[in-house]
Amino acid sequence: MSEMSSKPLNGMSDIGSPEVGLWQHLEAEARKVFKAFCFDELRTPVMERTELFVRSLGDATDVVQKEMYTLERSRYSATLRPEGTAGVIRHIAGLGQDANGSRVFYIGPMFRAERPQAGRKRQFHQLGAEMIGEAQPAADAECIAMQMALLKRWGMENASVQLNTRGRAEDMRAVADGLRELIKPQLGELCEDCCRRFDTNILRVLDCKQKRCAEIAAALPAMTEFMSEESREYFTAVQRWLDILGVEYTVNPLLVRGLDYYEHTVWEIRHGGLGAQDALSGGGRYRINHGRNDIQGVGFALGLERVVMALKSEGIEAEQFSSKPDIYLVSLGETALQSNAELAMQLRSKGLSCAMDWRARSMKAQMRTANKTGAAHVIIRGDNEVEEQVYQVKDMAEGTQQTVKLEQLLELFLPSTEG
Ligand code: AMP
């Protein structure tokens, strides 16, 4: 048998210290922003019926065609969720009540069998939100504004919004036909993927990264040219609302987003520090058919791996969020060790984080470990301190040391509870 690998599967990562501190910080701050915008969390299973994704995302999309992790069992086919919206809509449809006005957010892993590269993983993490309700330009603008508020809260400065419209679903045929007619004479010059997309998913030709496809797309008239007046007016209203909410954006007529369920507004948030995979997040208005219900809403999904990369490129490092003990307890001798163990439990019950060493090592060795943990304070106790019921407290940043009694010790670390 070959040796067991200590690495996770290709395209998947462990997220441990110090990195995980930044992840926790991002999630905690996001929860505050979602609360401010009145969103509730929804946790859906990471696996769903395969059919849910095929029907919601569209069977000609890249995700469904090439990227799903599907598990065939004898009685059903299940797929690891490649995105979060389909599960949220399934849940909302299942509530069987008027869901208009529902606002939910989710945070969790998504899975896509893509070729791994910088910023593209097979298990990645999305933080997303959905606002259920009929098409309203102000709602779309609010959704984008919330995302920008979130990025600002995280301290991100260099993100920019790219905005476009796909028009209402009823316009889709006119848009597709119009584009096909103009692209057809150059069909032979398109890449292999776009030749396939020409029949099945023509909009995706517009955002193909291949050089010749991009040139052909850039020379086309904007999609809005083929849309109804109503769709165009909707898009103008979204822009007006974004201006009112103080959100800067750039209209990008080639932005289409990859999934079939989108209509009207679509957007991406990009960041200069990400390299080739520069999309931090994507979103849009959608209409998803679920059973007898057509559920409409607007939402987005942010890739957390890319958020971490973008923040790093702006100088925000994970180290500053890594958790350090408030107190490290140094015990000199067995009596002090036992007494410190009790003290640690007492301090922890008050919410302070305490670390200590169960081995009665030398003072020097314990101080070295204390230093390594980055503890703000060290409490040093030997037999004498236990007997006299005093505590030597060292402030690691100041380098100062004082001997205190229990009341002073508690006052030092828990001033509010003792006051
Ligand atoms: P999408 O709906 O595919 O545009 O995904 C929304 C966001 O999720 C993207 O803007 C990325 O930040 C993130 N994302 C999507 N796919 C991946 C992936 N394979 N690896 C890492 N992040 C991803």
XYZ file of N, CA and C and ligand atoms in Angstrom, residues 112 114 119-121 124 126 257 279-282 301-303 306, ligand 1:
71
model
N -16.967 22.402 -7.158
C -16.994 22.356 -8.620
C -15.737 21.648 -9.114
N -13.459 21.826 -11.264
C -12.768 22.674 -12.233
C -11.280 22.353 -12.188
N -6.855 30.995 -7.156
C -8.202 31.569 -7.070
C -9.298 30.671 -7.596
N -8.949 29.470 -8.027
C -9.998 28.535 -8.478
C -9.786 27.191 -7.813
N -10.725 26.803 -6.976
C -10.572 25.570 -6.228
C -11.730 24.634 -6.514
N -14.585 25.431 -2.514
C -14.356 26.814 -2.140
C -15.535 27.247 -1.271
N -18.445 30.089 -0.250
C -19.192 31.266 -0.670
C -19.992 31.830 0.481
N -22.822 36.610 -16.950
C -22.947 35.601 -15.890
C -23.281 34.241 -16.502
N -12.752 37.962 -10.379
C -14.114 38.187 -9.868
C -14.196 37.786 -8.402
N -14.481 38.768 -7.568
C -14.659 38.500 -6.133
C -16.025 37.909 -5.894
N -16.966 38.382 -6.711
C -18.338 37.990 -6.460
C -19.180 38.204 -7.701
N -20.284 37.486 -7.738
C -21.182 37.661 -8.870
C -22.602 37.632 -8.364
N -23.203 35.944 -4.699
C -22.325 35.030 -3.959
C -20.891 35.535 -4.076
N -20.275 35.660 -2.908
C -18.883 36.112 -2.827
C -17.996 34.919 -2.540
N -16.878 34.830 -3.227
C -15.944 33.734 -2.954
C -14.992 34.137 -1.838
N -11.196 34.155 -2.459
C -10.739 35.332 -3.225
C -10.780 36.599 -2.377
P -20.049 32.365 -9.760
O -21.487 32.361 -9.435
O -19.552 31.159 -10.435
O -19.617 33.613 -10.470
O -19.320 32.405 -8.361
C -19.412 33.512 -7.500
C -18.083 33.738 -6.822
O -17.660 32.539 -6.183
C -16.944 34.057 -7.782
O -16.907 35.435 -8.066
C -15.755 33.605 -6.997
O -15.360 34.574 -6.051
C -16.259 32.406 -6.269
N -15.912 31.176 -7.003
C -16.591 30.571 -7.994
N -15.973 29.450 -8.408
C -14.866 29.350 -7.648
C -13.808 28.402 -7.561
N -13.772 27.321 -8.337
N -12.834 28.613 -6.653
C -12.856 29.699 -5.844
N -13.823 30.611 -5.864
C -14.827 30.445 -6.751
